[in-house]
């Protein structure tokens, strides 16, 4: 399929205001896409050059793209730059210059989706001497050979500003509609996606081999699994009741989640983050230790990497562990700030899938293969059958400076990509008035008055993720708690992701001054969750017959910046806020 055609679909997607319509347009698009193009069509619609673990950044600077437009259109960079300042979007400018191009367009040489994708990939990976010129040449060729609409989307994609607002769940639903007539098949597709984390691959296999092909997608080394997530409750009693009277309770370490893939024969180790980004380079010490300490040929295991001061016997705060993110300091930090990995689950061992096995079995094997572990240790745990013992374990964990505990069902499977009651977390903060902080996604912002006017910034509109409907629902407007640094950061990043109207997957009754693509997550604390006649978070007809949503009272930002380890769909869900509201009511009554 020609890229032009996809660009025409993107144009339609942009003007849509409901998620259902979005699914219909995507379904039509996927049906029309040939097998040869579908993998790339999916990646491009996601705005990426591959799955997250491939770690390929779209790499061409604004200035080079302007030069590419110059070559493709015959207009000067100064004219293009002036136009860009006016439109605020280099894609729109590229479209306009393609339209009025002074040069003969190469329209006989149009590229397919796959060809376009491959050139963009080449632009991304080209480096070294002379690479800038090659990048400009390839980009100008792409622009010159496409229609003005195609040029607009090629440039937006390359700039990382393709804001179609399409989420993974939306694509899965559209794939299911396009290639099967079975509505329930979406669940199978989700399962396949949860174990390979590659939407392009899932789409390609479905288009090529149908349902049977999807059955054949199995857990494999160096393809990260989407992580299992924990529900939350606020007392040992509630947890034990949910766990039918007995469970394992583990220390909850506040470091960085890590999924470790090891193939000893090849001497290969890769580490993936909670968002499935490849973080191997951050932890050379853990990689070496994995080859040395794990007693198995091949393994996928999961744990928390955390800086730990062995002399003082204390776990260091998350911020200390996160210093490993700074690339230039890694080797120095590996010396001065050693990290340990506390492993808590095993998903694959010596060629066998362990996700279907019961927790007790997985844990037993984990203990066997980590016997020699020094840097790779086991998460501490205890099997309990009384609320008193669970609470005691929890109090000890807090005394040791940990965040809390995670209770695990003894017979439970590893449930990839979902928040289920087979894992239940109990955190220190749940004992305060409002249980826990909330991670919320920014969906809009307001212009400022008074002292902040120079920043032209007056607060943000935040939303929860409704994972059942795959939409974002507003829960609060926040105007306080910003440090000057965060304010600067927000002003800078939010102005780049403005959308022309409300994004299709945002459900809101309030209107900020500017809507933004739901992308950035911040941590927020509030005094209380209240019922709201306005906000759409958890909007429902409730037991008392009235309709309301939830809002936050006195919300303030507590994170120093954007939570880089979480994407929009990993914000707290509307369902969780509803549960927290119930918890809070209970605490007040008791
Ligand atoms: P939080 O901010 O509370 O860590 P989260 O949304 O990142 O929440 P959850 O799935 O809700 O993630 O909580 C479990 C998290 O706790 C995991 O992501 C993991 O990083 C961390 N963790 C620490 N120790 C354990 C453990 N023993 N078992 C499972 N998860 C653990």
Coordinates of C-alpha atoms and ligand atoms in Angstrom, one line a residue:
X1 CA 0.0 0.0 0.0
X2 CA 1.3 3.5 -0.8
X3 CA 2.1 5.7 2.1
X4 CA -0.3 8.3 0.6
X5 CA -3.2 6.1 1.5
X6 CA -2.2 5.8 5.1
X7 CA -1.7 9.5 5.2
X8 CA -5.2 10.0 4.0
X9 CA -6.4 7.8 6.9
X10 CA -4.3 9.8 9.3
X11 CA -6.1 12.9 8.1
X12 CA -9.4 11.3 9.0
X13 CA -8.2 10.0 12.3
X14 CA -7.2 13.6 13.3
X15 CA -10.6 15.0 12.9
X16 CA -12.4 12.3 14.9
X17 CA -13.7 13.0 18.4
X18 CA -14.8 9.5 19.6
X19 CA -12.9 6.3 20.2
X20 CA -15.5 4.2 18.5
X21 CA -15.2 6.1 15.3
X22 CA -11.4 5.9 15.6
X23 CA -11.7 2.1 15.8
X24 CA -13.8 2.0 12.6
X25 CA -11.4 4.1 10.6
X26 CA -8.4 2.1 11.9
X27 CA -10.2 -1.2 11.0
X28 CA -10.8 0.1 7.5
X29 CA -7.2 1.1 7.2
X30 CA -5.9 -2.2 8.4
X31 CA -8.2 -4.1 6.1
X32 CA -6.8 -2.2 3.1
X33 CA -3.2 -2.7 4.2
X34 CA -1.3 -5.5 2.5
X35 CA 0.6 -8.2 4.4
X36 CA 3.8 -6.7 3.3
X37 CA 3.1 -3.3 4.8
X38 CA 1.1 -4.1 7.9
X39 CA 3.9 -4.4 10.5
X40 CA 5.3 -1.0 9.4
X41 CA 1.8 0.5 9.2
X42 CA 1.2 -0.4 12.8
X43 CA 4.5 1.0 14.0
X44 CA 4.0 4.2 12.1
X45 CA 0.5 4.6 13.5
X46 CA 2.0 4.2 17.0
X47 CA 4.6 6.9 16.0
X48 CA 7.6 4.5 16.5
X49 CA 10.2 2.8 14.5
X50 CA 9.9 -0.6 16.2
X51 CA 8.8 -2.1 19.6
X52 CA 9.9 -0.2 22.7
X53 CA 12.7 -2.7 23.5
X54 CA 14.3 -2.2 20.1
X55 CA 15.2 1.3 21.4
X56 CA 15.3 3.0 18.0
X57 CA 14.9 6.8 18.3
X58 CA 13.6 8.7 15.3
X59 CA 16.7 10.7 14.6
X60 CA 16.6 13.8 12.5
X61 CA 16.9 17.3 13.8
X62 CA 14.5 20.2 12.9
X63 CA 17.3 22.1 11.2
X64 CA 18.2 19.1 8.9
X65 CA 14.5 18.6 8.1
X66 CA 14.2 22.2 7.0
X67 CA 17.1 21.7 4.7
X68 CA 15.4 18.6 3.3
X69 CA 12.3 20.6 2.7
X70 CA 14.5 23.2 0.9
X71 CA 15.9 20.5 -1.4
X72 CA 12.5 19.0 -2.1
X73 CA 10.7 22.3 -2.8
X74 CA 13.2 24.9 -4.0
X75 CA 12.3 27.3 -1.2
X76 CA 15.0 28.7 1.1
X77 CA 15.5 27.5 4.6
X78 CA 14.9 31.0 5.9
X79 CA 11.4 31.0 4.2
X80 CA 10.7 27.5 5.5
X81 CA 11.8 28.5 9.0
X82 CA 9.7 31.7 9.0
X83 CA 6.7 29.6 7.9
X84 CA 7.4 27.0 10.7
X85 CA 7.4 29.8 13.3
X86 CA 3.9 30.8 12.1
X87 CA 2.4 27.3 11.8
X88 CA 4.2 25.8 14.9
X89 CA 4.3 22.5 13.1
X90 CA 7.0 21.6 10.7
X91 CA 4.7 18.9 9.2
X92 CA 2.1 21.5 8.2
X93 CA 4.9 23.7 6.7
X94 CA 6.3 20.7 4.8
X95 CA 2.8 20.1 3.3
X96 CA 2.5 23.7 2.3
X97 CA 5.8 23.9 0.6
X98 CA 5.2 20.6 -1.2
X99 CA 2.0 22.0 -2.5
X100 CA 3.6 25.1 -4.0
X101 CA 6.9 23.5 -4.8
X102 CA 9.1 25.2 -7.4
X103 CA 10.6 21.9 -8.4
X104 CA 9.3 19.1 -10.4
X105 CA 7.8 16.6 -8.0
X106 CA 8.9 12.9 -8.2
X107 CA 5.4 11.7 -8.0
X108 CA 6.1 8.8 -10.4
X109 CA 8.4 7.5 -7.7
X110 CA 6.0 7.1 -4.8
X111 CA 6.9 4.9 -1.9
X112 CA 4.9 2.2 -0.1
X113 CA 4.4 2.2 3.6
X114 CA 7.2 -0.3 4.1
X115 CA 9.6 1.6 1.8
X116 CA 8.8 4.9 3.6
X117 CA 9.3 3.2 7.0
X118 CA 12.6 1.6 5.9
X119 CA 14.0 5.0 4.7
X120 CA 13.0 6.6 8.0
X121 CA 14.7 3.7 9.8
X122 CA 17.8 4.3 7.8
X123 CA 17.7 8.0 8.6
X124 CA 17.5 7.0 12.3
X125 CA 20.4 4.6 12.3
X126 CA 22.8 6.5 10.0
X127 CA 25.6 8.0 12.0
X128 CA 29.3 9.1 11.6
X129 CA 30.9 11.4 9.1
X130 CA 28.8 12.5 6.2
X131 CA 25.7 11.2 8.0
X132 CA 24.0 14.6 8.1
X133 CA 24.1 15.0 4.4
X134 CA 22.8 11.5 3.9
X135 CA 19.9 12.1 6.3
X136 CA 19.0 15.3 4.4
X137 CA 19.1 13.5 1.1
X138 CA 16.9 10.6 2.2
X139 CA 14.4 12.9 3.9
X140 CA 14.2 15.2 0.9
X141 CA 13.6 12.2 -1.4
X142 CA 10.8 11.1 0.8
X143 CA 9.2 14.5 0.8
X144 CA 9.6 15.1 -2.9
X145 CA 8.1 11.8 -3.9
X146 CA 4.9 12.1 -1.8
X147 CA 1.8 14.2 -2.0
X148 CA 1.6 17.3 0.2
X149 CA -0.5 15.4 2.7
X150 CA 2.0 12.5 2.7
X151 CA 4.9 15.0 3.2
X152 CA 3.0 16.5 6.2
X153 CA 2.8 13.1 8.0
X154 CA 6.3 12.0 7.1
X155 CA 7.7 15.1 8.7
X156 CA 5.5 14.9 11.7
X157 CA 6.5 11.3 12.2
X158 CA 10.2 12.2 11.9
X159 CA 9.8 15.0 14.4
X160 CA 7.9 12.8 16.8
X161 CA 4.8 15.0 16.6
X162 CA 2.4 12.6 14.9
X163 CA -0.4 13.0 17.4
X164 CA -3.1 10.5 16.3
X165 CA -4.0 9.6 19.9
X166 CA -4.2 5.9 19.1
X167 CA -3.4 3.6 22.0
X168 CA -2.3 0.0 21.9
X169 CA -5.7 -1.3 23.1
X170 CA -7.4 0.6 20.2
X171 CA -5.1 -0.9 17.6
X172 CA -5.7 -4.4 19.1
X173 CA -9.4 -3.9 18.9
X174 CA -9.2 -2.7 15.3
X175 CA -7.0 -5.7 14.4
X176 CA -9.5 -8.0 15.8
X177 CA -12.3 -6.4 13.9
X178 CA -10.3 -6.3 10.6
X179 CA -9.1 -9.8 10.6
X180 CA -11.6 -11.9 12.5
X181 CA -15.4 -11.9 12.9
X182 CA -15.0 -13.0 16.5
X183 CA -15.3 -10.1 19.1
X184 CA -13.8 -12.3 21.8
X185 CA -10.6 -12.8 19.8
X186 CA -9.4 -9.4 21.1
X187 CA -8.5 -11.2 24.4
X188 CA -6.3 -13.7 22.6
X189 CA -4.6 -10.9 20.7
X190 CA -4.0 -9.1 24.0
X191 CA -2.5 -12.2 25.5
X192 CA -0.2 -12.6 22.5
X193 CA 0.8 -8.9 22.8
X194 CA 1.4 -9.3 26.5
X195 CA 4.0 -11.9 25.9
X196 CA 5.8 -10.4 22.9
X197 CA 5.3 -6.7 23.5
X198 CA 5.4 -6.1 19.8
X199 CA 2.2 -4.8 18.2
X200 CA 3.7 -4.8 14.7
X201 CA 4.6 -8.4 15.0
X202 CA 1.1 -9.4 16.3
X203 CA -0.5 -7.6 13.4
X204 CA 1.7 -9.1 10.8
X205 CA 1.2 -12.7 12.1
X206 CA -2.5 -12.2 12.3
X207 CA -2.7 -10.8 8.8
X208 CA -0.4 -13.6 7.4
X209 CA -1.4 -16.7 9.4
X210 CA -4.7 -15.8 11.0
X211 CA -5.9 -17.0 14.4
X212 CA -3.7 -20.0 14.3
X213 CA -0.6 -17.9 13.9
X214 CA -1.5 -16.0 17.1
X215 CA -1.7 -19.2 19.1
X216 CA 1.8 -19.8 18.0
X217 CA 3.2 -16.6 19.6
X218 CA 5.2 -17.9 22.6
X219 CA 7.4 -16.5 25.3
X220 CA 10.9 -16.1 24.0
X221 CA 14.2 -14.7 25.1
X222 CA 15.0 -11.1 24.4
X223 CA 11.3 -10.2 23.8
X224 CA 10.2 -8.7 27.1
X225 CA 6.9 -9.7 28.6
X226 CA 4.5 -6.9 29.7
X227 CA 4.8 -6.8 33.5
X228 CA 2.2 -8.2 36.0
X229 CA 0.8 -5.4 38.2
X230 CA -0.5 -5.3 41.7
X231 CA -3.9 -4.3 43.1
X232 CA -4.0 -2.5 46.4
X233 CA -5.7 -3.0 49.7
X234 CA -5.2 -1.3 53.1
X235 CA -5.1 -4.0 55.8
X236 CA -3.7 -7.4 56.3
X237 CA -7.2 -8.7 57.0
X238 CA -8.6 -7.7 53.6
X239 CA -5.6 -9.1 51.8
X240 CA -5.8 -12.5 53.5
X241 CA -9.5 -12.7 52.9
X242 CA -8.9 -12.0 49.2
X243 CA -6.2 -14.7 49.2
X244 CA -8.5 -17.3 50.8
X245 CA -6.6 -17.4 54.1
X246 CA -3.1 -18.0 53.0
X247 CA -0.5 -16.2 50.8
X248 CA 3.1 -15.4 50.4
X249 CA 4.1 -11.9 51.5
X250 CA 7.2 -10.3 50.0
X251 CA 9.2 -7.1 50.7
X252 CA 8.4 -4.3 48.3
X253 CA 11.6 -2.7 47.2
X254 CA 11.5 0.8 45.9
X255 CA 14.1 0.7 43.1
X256 CA 13.7 0.2 39.4
X257 CA 11.8 -2.8 38.0
X258 CA 13.9 -5.0 35.8
X259 CA 13.2 -7.9 33.6
X260 CA 16.3 -9.9 33.0
X261 CA 16.8 -12.1 29.9
X262 CA 19.9 -14.4 30.0
X263 CA 21.3 -16.8 27.4
X264 CA 24.4 -18.2 29.0
X265 CA 25.6 -20.1 25.9
X266 CA 25.7 -16.9 23.9
X267 CA 26.9 -14.9 26.9
X268 CA 24.0 -12.5 26.3
X269 CA 22.1 -10.6 28.9
X270 CA 19.5 -7.9 28.3
X271 CA 17.6 -5.9 30.9
X272 CA 14.2 -4.2 30.3
X273 CA 12.4 -1.6 32.3
X274 CA 8.8 -1.5 33.5
X275 CA 8.0 0.3 30.2
X276 CA 10.0 -2.4 28.4
X277 CA 12.8 -0.1 27.3
X278 CA 16.2 -1.6 27.0
X279 CA 18.1 -0.5 30.1
X280 CA 21.0 -3.0 29.7
X281 CA 23.6 -0.3 29.4
X282 CA 22.7 1.2 32.8
X283 CA 23.6 -2.0 34.7
X284 CA 26.9 -3.6 33.3
X285 CA 27.5 -4.9 36.9
X286 CA 24.2 -6.7 37.0
X287 CA 24.7 -8.2 33.6
X288 CA 28.1 -9.7 34.6
X289 CA 26.7 -11.0 37.8
X290 CA 23.8 -12.6 35.9
X291 CA 26.2 -14.7 33.8
X292 CA 28.2 -15.6 36.9
X293 CA 25.6 -16.2 39.5
X294 CA 22.5 -17.7 37.9
X295 CA 22.5 -21.4 37.8
X296 CA 20.7 -22.0 34.5
X297 CA 21.4 -22.0 30.8
X298 CA 18.6 -19.6 29.8
X299 CA 16.2 -17.6 32.0
X300 CA 13.8 -14.7 32.1
X301 CA 13.3 -13.4 35.6
X302 CA 12.1 -10.3 37.2
X303 CA 13.1 -8.2 40.2
X304 CA 13.8 -4.8 41.5
X305 CA 17.2 -3.2 41.1
X306 CA 18.0 -1.0 44.1
X307 CA 21.0 0.7 45.5
X308 CA 21.8 -0.8 48.9
X309 CA 24.4 0.3 51.4
X310 CA 25.7 -3.0 52.8
X311 CA 27.8 -1.5 55.5
X312 CA 25.1 0.6 56.9
X313 CA 22.6 -2.1 56.0
X314 CA 20.1 0.4 54.4
X315 CA 18.3 0.6 51.1
X316 CA 18.9 3.9 49.4
X317 CA 16.0 6.0 48.1
X318 CA 14.7 5.5 44.5
X319 CA 16.4 8.7 43.4
X320 CA 19.8 7.2 44.2
X321 CA 19.2 4.1 42.0
X322 CA 17.8 6.3 39.3
X323 CA 21.2 8.1 39.0
X324 CA 22.2 5.2 36.8
X325 CA 20.1 6.8 34.1
X326 CA 22.9 9.3 33.5
X327 CA 24.9 7.6 30.8
X328 CA 28.3 9.3 31.4
X329 CA 28.4 8.4 35.1
X330 CA 27.5 4.7 34.9
X331 CA 31.0 3.2 35.4
X332 CA 31.8 5.6 38.2
X333 CA 28.4 4.9 39.9
X334 CA 28.9 1.2 39.6
X335 CA 31.9 1.6 41.9
X336 CA 30.5 4.2 44.3
X337 CA 26.9 3.1 44.4
X338 CA 26.6 -0.6 44.0
X339 CA 23.2 -1.9 43.1
X340 CA 21.6 -5.3 43.8
X341 CA 18.7 -7.0 42.1
X342 CA 16.1 -8.5 44.4
X343 CA 14.4 -11.1 42.2
X344 CA 10.8 -11.9 42.8
X345 CA 9.6 -13.9 39.8
X346 CA 10.6 -16.4 37.1
X347 CA 8.9 -16.6 33.7
X348 CA 11.1 -18.8 31.6
X349 CA 13.7 -21.4 32.4
X350 CA 15.9 -23.5 30.1
X351 CA 13.5 -23.4 27.2
X352 CA 10.3 -23.8 29.2
X353 CA 7.5 -21.3 29.8
X354 CA 7.0 -20.8 33.5
X355 CA 4.2 -18.2 33.4
X356 CA 1.5 -20.9 33.5
X357 CA 3.0 -22.5 36.6
X358 CA 1.9 -21.7 40.1
X359 CA 3.7 -19.0 42.1
X360 CA 5.0 -21.6 44.6
X361 CA 6.7 -23.6 41.9
X362 CA 8.1 -20.5 40.2
X363 CA 9.5 -19.3 43.5
X364 CA 11.0 -22.7 44.4
X365 CA 12.9 -22.8 41.1
X366 CA 13.9 -19.2 41.5
X367 CA 15.5 -20.1 44.9
X368 CA 17.3 -23.0 43.3
X369 CA 18.9 -21.0 40.5
X370 CA 19.9 -18.1 42.7
X371 CA 21.6 -20.1 45.4
X372 CA 25.0 -18.6 44.5
X373 CA 23.5 -15.1 44.2
X374 CA 25.4 -12.2 45.7
X375 CA 24.3 -9.2 43.5
X376 CA 21.3 -11.1 42.4
X377 CA 19.4 -12.0 45.5
X378 CA 16.0 -13.2 46.3
X379 CA 13.2 -10.9 47.4
X380 CA 12.6 -11.6 51.0
X381 CA 9.3 -13.4 51.7
X382 CA 7.2 -15.4 54.1
X383 CA 4.2 -17.6 53.7
X384 CA 1.5 -16.4 56.1
X385 CA -1.9 -17.7 57.1
X386 CA -3.0 -15.0 59.6
X387 CA -3.7 -11.3 59.2
X388 CA -1.6 -10.8 62.4
X389 CA 1.5 -12.4 60.7
X390 CA 1.0 -10.5 57.6
X391 CA 0.8 -7.2 59.5
X392 CA 3.9 -8.2 61.5
X393 CA 5.8 -8.8 58.3
X394 CA 4.6 -5.5 57.0
X395 CA 5.7 -3.5 60.1
X396 CA 9.2 -5.2 59.9
X397 CA 9.5 -4.2 56.2
X398 CA 8.7 -0.6 57.0
X399 CA 11.2 -0.7 59.9
X400 CA 13.8 -1.8 57.4
X401 CA 13.1 1.3 55.3
X402 CA 11.1 -0.5 52.6
X403 CA 8.0 0.9 50.9
X404 CA 5.7 -1.9 52.0
X405 CA 4.9 -5.4 50.9
X406 CA 3.4 -7.3 48.0
X407 CA 1.2 -10.3 48.8
X408 CA 1.0 -13.1 46.2
X409 CA -1.4 -15.9 45.7
X410 CA 0.3 -19.2 46.2
X411 CA -1.5 -20.9 43.3
X412 CA -1.5 -17.9 40.9
X413 CA 0.0 -17.8 37.4
X414 CA 2.1 -15.0 36.2
X415 CA -0.5 -12.7 34.6
X416 CA 1.3 -10.5 32.1
X417 CA 0.2 -7.0 31.4
X418 CA -2.6 -6.8 33.9
X419 CA -3.4 -5.5 37.3
X420 CA -5.0 -8.5 39.1
X421 CA -5.6 -9.6 42.7
X422 CA -3.0 -12.3 42.4
X423 CA -0.6 -9.6 43.5
X424 CA -1.8 -7.1 46.2
X425 CA 0.4 -4.3 47.5
X426 CA 0.2 -2.8 50.9
X427 CA 2.2 0.4 51.3
X428 CA 3.2 2.5 54.2
X429 CA 1.4 5.5 52.7
X430 CA -2.0 3.7 52.7
X431 CA -2.1 4.3 56.5
X432 CA -2.3 8.0 56.0
X433 CA -5.6 9.9 55.3
X434 CA -5.5 9.6 51.5
X435 CA -4.1 6.3 50.6
X436 CA -1.1 6.7 48.5
X437 CA -0.1 9.2 45.9
X438 CA -1.6 9.1 42.4
X439 CA 0.1 9.0 39.1
X440 CA -2.0 11.0 36.7
X441 CA -1.6 11.9 33.0
X442 CA -1.7 15.5 31.8
X443 CA -4.4 16.1 29.2
X444 CA -4.4 19.9 29.1
X445 CA -3.1 23.1 30.6
X446 CA -4.2 26.6 31.5
X447 CA -2.7 30.0 30.9
X448 CA -1.3 31.8 33.9
X449 CA -2.2 35.0 35.7
X450 CA -0.2 37.0 38.2
X451 CA 3.3 36.1 39.1
X452 CA 3.4 33.1 36.7
X453 CA 2.4 35.2 33.7
X454 CA 5.9 35.3 32.4
X455 CA 5.7 31.5 32.1
X456 CA 2.3 31.8 30.5
X457 CA 1.3 28.8 32.6
X458 CA -1.5 28.4 35.1
X459 CA -1.8 24.8 35.9
X460 CA -2.6 21.4 34.4
X461 CA -5.7 19.3 33.8
X462 CA -5.0 15.7 34.9
X463 CA -6.7 12.5 34.1
X464 CA -6.8 8.8 35.1
X465 CA -6.8 6.0 32.6
X466 CA -10.0 4.0 32.2
X467 CA -8.5 0.7 31.2
X468 CA -11.8 -0.9 30.6
X469 CA -12.9 1.7 28.0
X470 CA -9.4 2.7 26.9
X471 CA -10.0 6.4 27.5
X472 CA -8.6 9.1 29.8
X473 CA -11.0 10.6 32.3
X474 CA -10.4 14.0 34.0
X475 CA -10.0 14.0 37.8
X476 CA -8.4 17.3 38.8
X477 CA -7.0 20.6 37.8
X478 CA -3.7 21.4 39.6
X479 CA -2.4 24.9 40.1
X480 CA 0.1 24.4 43.0
X481 CA 3.1 22.5 44.1
X482 CA 5.2 23.2 41.0
X483 CA 8.8 24.0 41.5
X484 CA 10.2 26.6 39.1
X485 CA 12.2 23.8 37.4
X486 CA 9.1 21.7 36.9
X487 CA 7.2 24.7 35.6
X488 CA 9.9 25.3 33.0
X489 CA 9.9 21.7 32.0
X490 CA 6.1 21.6 31.7
X491 CA 6.0 24.7 29.6
X492 CA 8.6 23.4 27.3
X493 CA 7.2 19.9 26.8
X494 CA 3.5 20.6 26.9
X495 CA 3.6 23.3 24.2
X496 CA 5.2 20.7 21.9
X497 CA 2.3 18.2 22.3
X498 CA -0.7 20.6 22.0
X499 CA -3.5 19.2 19.9
X500 CA -6.0 21.3 17.9
X501 CA -9.0 20.0 19.8
X502 CA -9.8 17.5 22.5
X503 CA -8.0 14.3 21.8
X504 CA -10.5 11.5 20.8
X505 CA -9.7 9.3 23.8
X506 CA -10.1 12.0 26.4
X507 CA -13.5 12.2 28.1
X508 CA -14.1 15.6 29.7
X509 CA -16.7 18.1 30.7
X510 CA -14.1 20.8 31.4
X511 CA -12.2 22.7 28.8
X512 CA -8.6 23.7 29.5
X513 CA -7.0 26.6 27.5
X514 CA -5.0 24.0 25.6
X515 CA -5.5 20.3 25.1
X516 CA -2.4 18.1 24.9
X517 CA -1.8 14.6 23.7
X518 CA -2.0 12.3 26.8
X519 CA 1.6 11.4 27.2
X520 CA 3.2 12.7 30.4
X521 CA 2.6 11.3 33.9
X522 CA 3.1 13.3 37.2
X523 CA 2.7 12.1 40.8
X524 CA 0.1 14.0 42.8
X525 CA -0.9 14.0 46.4
X526 CA -4.3 15.3 47.7
X527 CA -6.1 15.5 51.0
X528 CA -9.0 13.5 49.9
X529 CA -10.9 12.0 47.0
X530 CA -14.4 13.5 46.7
X531 CA -17.5 12.9 44.6
X532 CA -17.6 15.2 41.6
X533 CA -20.5 16.4 39.4
X534 CA -18.0 17.6 36.8
X535 CA -15.0 15.3 36.5
X536 CA -15.5 12.1 34.4
X537 CA -13.1 9.8 36.4
X538 CA -15.1 6.8 37.4
X539 CA -18.4 8.5 36.2
X540 CA -21.1 6.0 36.9
X541 CA -24.6 5.5 38.3
X542 CA -23.7 4.5 41.9
X543 CA -25.4 2.3 44.4
X544 CA -27.3 5.2 45.9
X545 CA -28.9 5.9 42.5
X546 CA -27.0 9.2 41.8
X547 CA -24.5 9.8 39.1
X548 CA -21.1 11.2 39.8
X549 CA -17.4 11.0 39.1
X550 CA -14.4 11.6 41.4
X551 CA -12.2 14.6 42.0
X552 CA -9.2 15.4 44.2
X553 CA -9.4 17.9 47.1
X554 CA -6.3 20.2 47.5
X555 CA -4.2 18.4 44.9
X556 CA -0.5 19.2 44.6
X557 CA 2.4 17.9 42.6
X558 CA 4.9 15.8 44.5
X559 CA 7.2 14.6 41.8
X560 CA 10.3 16.6 40.9
X561 CA 9.5 16.1 37.3
X562 CA 7.7 13.9 34.8
X563 CA 7.6 10.2 35.8
X564 CA 9.7 8.9 32.9
X565 CA 9.1 5.2 33.9
X566 CA 5.4 5.5 33.2
X567 CA 3.5 6.1 30.0
X568 CA -0.1 7.5 29.7
X569 CA -1.7 4.1 30.0
X570 CA 0.3 3.3 33.1
X571 CA -1.3 6.2 35.1
X572 CA -3.6 5.1 37.9
X573 CA -6.9 3.9 36.6
X574 CA -10.3 5.3 37.2
X575 CA -11.2 2.0 38.8
X576 CA -8.4 2.4 41.3
X577 CA -9.5 5.9 42.2
X578 CA -13.0 4.5 42.8
X579 CA -11.5 1.8 45.0
X580 CA -9.4 4.3 46.9
X581 CA -12.5 6.4 47.5
X582 CA -14.2 3.4 49.1
X583 CA -11.0 2.6 51.2
X584 CA -10.9 6.2 52.4
X585 CA -14.6 6.1 53.4
X586 CA -13.9 2.9 55.4
X587 CA -10.9 4.4 57.2
X588 CA -12.9 7.5 58.1
X589 CA -15.7 5.4 59.6
X590 CA -13.4 3.1 61.6
Ligands
LIG1 P1 4.2 1.6 42.7 O1 4.4 3.0 42.3 O2 3.4 1.3 43.9 O3 5.5 0.8 42.7 P2 3.5 0.6 40.1 O4 2.2 1.1 39.4 O5 4.8 1.0 39.6 O6 3.2 1.0 41.6 P3 2.5 -2.0 40.8 O7 2.3 -3.1 39.9 O8 1.2 -1.4 41.2 O9 3.5 -1.0 40.1 O10 3.2 -2.4 42.1 C1 4.2 -3.4 42.1 C2 5.5 -2.7 41.8 O11 6.3 -2.9 43.0 C3 6.3 -3.4 40.7 O12 6.2 -2.6 39.5 C4 7.7 -3.6 41.2 O13 8.5 -2.6 40.5 C5 7.7 -3.2 42.6 N1 8.1 -4.3 43.5 C6 9.0 -4.2 44.5 N2 9.2 -5.4 45.1 C7 8.3 -6.3 44.6 C8 8.0 -7.6 44.8 N3 8.6 -8.3 45.8 N4 7.1 -8.2 44.0 C9 6.5 -7.5 43.1 N5 6.7 -6.2 42.8 C10 7.6 -5.6 43.5

